């Protein structure tokens, strides 16, 4: 995408011991872009957030399948957001 728009990407490799911290910063950046995205760019921004989450899982030693299994277990126990059900408070 960068090259297609006439740019030249500059990349670096993050040291393993700094990777998780760097990914957390990247997640904040990408989440901000997602929140601010117009409707026609939401899918692209969701994909960016997902890619960072995959990196965080891997850097934490988890497989994406483990993340999916954890999410499914929580969804089964507590529900999910697809239907718009929201926990507002607990007693």
mmCIF file of C-alpha atoms in Angstrom:
data_model
loop_
_atom_site.group_PDB
_atom_site.id
_atom_site.type_symbol
_atom_site.label_atom_id
_atom_site.label_comp_id
_atom_site.label_asym_id
_atom_site.label_seq_id
_atom_site.Cartn_x
_atom_site.Cartn_y
_atom_site.Cartn_z
ATOM 1 C CA UNK A 1 0.000 0.000 0.000
ATOM 2 C CA UNK A 2 2.798 2.410 0.832
ATOM 3 C CA UNK A 3 4.617 1.712 -2.433
ATOM 4 C CA UNK A 4 1.358 1.847 -4.388
ATOM 5 C CA UNK A 5 0.817 5.393 -3.147
ATOM 6 C CA UNK A 6 4.365 6.424 -4.105
ATOM 7 C CA UNK A 7 6.014 6.048 -0.698
ATOM 8 C CA UNK A 8 8.978 4.009 0.413
ATOM 9 C CA UNK A 9 8.562 1.991 3.616
ATOM 10 C CA UNK A 10 11.244 2.233 6.281
ATOM 11 C CA UNK A 11 11.279 -0.850 8.519
ATOM 12 C CA UNK A 12 13.203 -2.129 11.502
ATOM 13 C CA UNK A 13 13.269 -5.329 13.526
ATOM 14 C CA UNK A 14 12.224 -4.973 17.155
ATOM 15 C CA UNK A 15 14.360 -6.855 19.679
ATOM 16 C CA UNK A 16 12.489 -9.794 21.191
ATOM 17 C CA UNK A 17 12.646 -8.343 24.714
ATOM 18 C CA UNK A 18 11.020 -5.099 23.499
ATOM 19 C CA UNK A 19 8.489 -6.627 21.129
ATOM 20 C CA UNK A 20 5.530 -6.922 23.505
ATOM 21 C CA UNK A 21 5.917 -3.319 24.667
ATOM 22 C CA UNK A 22 6.184 -2.130 21.056
ATOM 23 C CA UNK A 23 3.092 -4.113 20.090
ATOM 24 C CA UNK A 24 1.105 -2.584 22.950
ATOM 25 C CA UNK A 25 2.013 0.886 21.674
ATOM 26 C CA UNK A 26 1.078 -0.156 18.154
ATOM 27 C CA UNK A 27 -2.251 -1.462 19.447
ATOM 28 C CA UNK A 28 -3.039 1.940 20.968
ATOM 29 C CA UNK A 29 -2.198 3.601 17.652
ATOM 30 C CA UNK A 30 -4.280 1.205 15.579
ATOM 31 C CA UNK A 31 -7.234 1.368 18.003
ATOM 32 C CA UNK A 32 -7.182 5.155 17.723
ATOM 33 C CA UNK A 33 -7.291 4.861 13.944
ATOM 34 C CA UNK A 34 -10.182 2.400 14.216
ATOM 35 C CA UNK A 35 -12.168 4.702 16.506
ATOM 36 C CA UNK A 36 -11.630 7.655 14.164
ATOM 37 C CA UNK A 37 -12.197 5.758 10.899
ATOM 38 C CA UNK A 38 -15.108 6.619 8.633
ATOM 39 C CA UNK A 39 -17.523 3.748 7.954
ATOM 40 C CA UNK A 40 -15.944 2.853 4.607
ATOM 41 C CA UNK A 41 -12.539 2.312 6.274
ATOM 42 C CA UNK A 42 -13.685 0.329 9.331
ATOM 43 C CA UNK A 43 -12.919 -3.099 7.885
ATOM 44 C CA UNK A 44 -9.363 -2.118 7.007
ATOM 45 C CA UNK A 45 -8.771 -0.714 10.495
ATOM 46 C CA UNK A 46 -10.303 -3.780 12.181
ATOM 47 C CA UNK A 47 -7.877 -5.901 10.137
ATOM 48 C CA UNK A 48 -4.961 -3.770 11.353
ATOM 49 C CA UNK A 49 -6.022 -4.190 14.991
ATOM 50 C CA UNK A 50 -6.455 -7.926 14.459
ATOM 51 C CA UNK A 51 -2.946 -8.226 13.045
ATOM 52 C CA UNK A 52 -1.465 -6.455 16.076
ATOM 53 C CA UNK A 53 -3.477 -8.726 18.391
ATOM 54 C CA UNK A 54 -2.071 -11.761 16.581
ATOM 55 C CA UNK A 55 1.421 -10.372 17.171
ATOM 56 C CA UNK A 56 0.698 -9.795 20.863
ATOM 57 C CA UNK A 57 -0.566 -13.353 21.247
ATOM 58 C CA UNK A 58 2.535 -14.759 19.545
ATOM 59 C CA UNK A 59 4.892 -12.531 21.554
ATOM 60 C CA UNK A 60 3.154 -13.771 24.712
ATOM 61 C CA UNK A 61 3.726 -17.385 23.718
ATOM 62 C CA UNK A 62 0.109 -18.133 22.808
ATOM 63 C CA UNK A 63 -1.241 -19.464 19.549
ATOM 64 C CA UNK A 64 -4.129 -17.742 17.831
ATOM 65 C CA UNK A 65 -6.132 -20.925 18.369
ATOM 66 C CA UNK A 66 -5.641 -20.515 22.130
ATOM 67 C CA UNK A 67 -6.879 -16.937 21.915
ATOM 68 C CA UNK A 68 -9.939 -18.046 19.932
ATOM 69 C CA UNK A 69 -10.656 -20.824 22.449
ATOM 70 C CA UNK A 70 -10.397 -18.365 25.358
ATOM 71 C CA UNK A 71 -12.686 -15.921 23.571
ATOM 72 C CA UNK A 72 -15.232 -18.666 22.857
ATOM 73 C CA UNK A 73 -15.192 -19.795 26.492
ATOM 74 C CA UNK A 74 -15.770 -16.234 27.716
ATOM 75 C CA UNK A 75 -18.482 -15.675 25.106
ATOM 76 C CA UNK A 76 -20.255 -18.870 26.178
ATOM 77 C CA UNK A 77 -20.028 -17.906 29.848
ATOM 78 C CA UNK A 78 -20.702 -14.171 29.626
ATOM 79 C CA UNK A 79 -22.115 -13.503 26.170
ATOM 80 C CA UNK A 80 -20.605 -11.507 23.347
ATOM 81 C CA UNK A 81 -20.990 -8.109 21.755
ATOM 82 C CA UNK A 82 -22.459 -9.161 18.404
ATOM 83 C CA UNK A 83 -26.046 -8.788 19.675
ATOM 84 C CA UNK A 84 -25.305 -5.459 21.359
ATOM 85 C CA UNK A 85 -25.739 -6.767 24.916
ATOM 86 C CA UNK A 86 -23.618 -4.674 27.257
ATOM 87 C CA UNK A 87 -22.753 -5.136 30.927
ATOM 88 C CA UNK A 88 -23.325 -1.759 32.577
ATOM 89 C CA UNK A 89 -22.658 -2.636 36.207
ATOM 90 C CA UNK A 90 -22.480 -5.448 38.724
ATOM 91 C CA UNK A 91 -24.111 -5.606 42.146
#
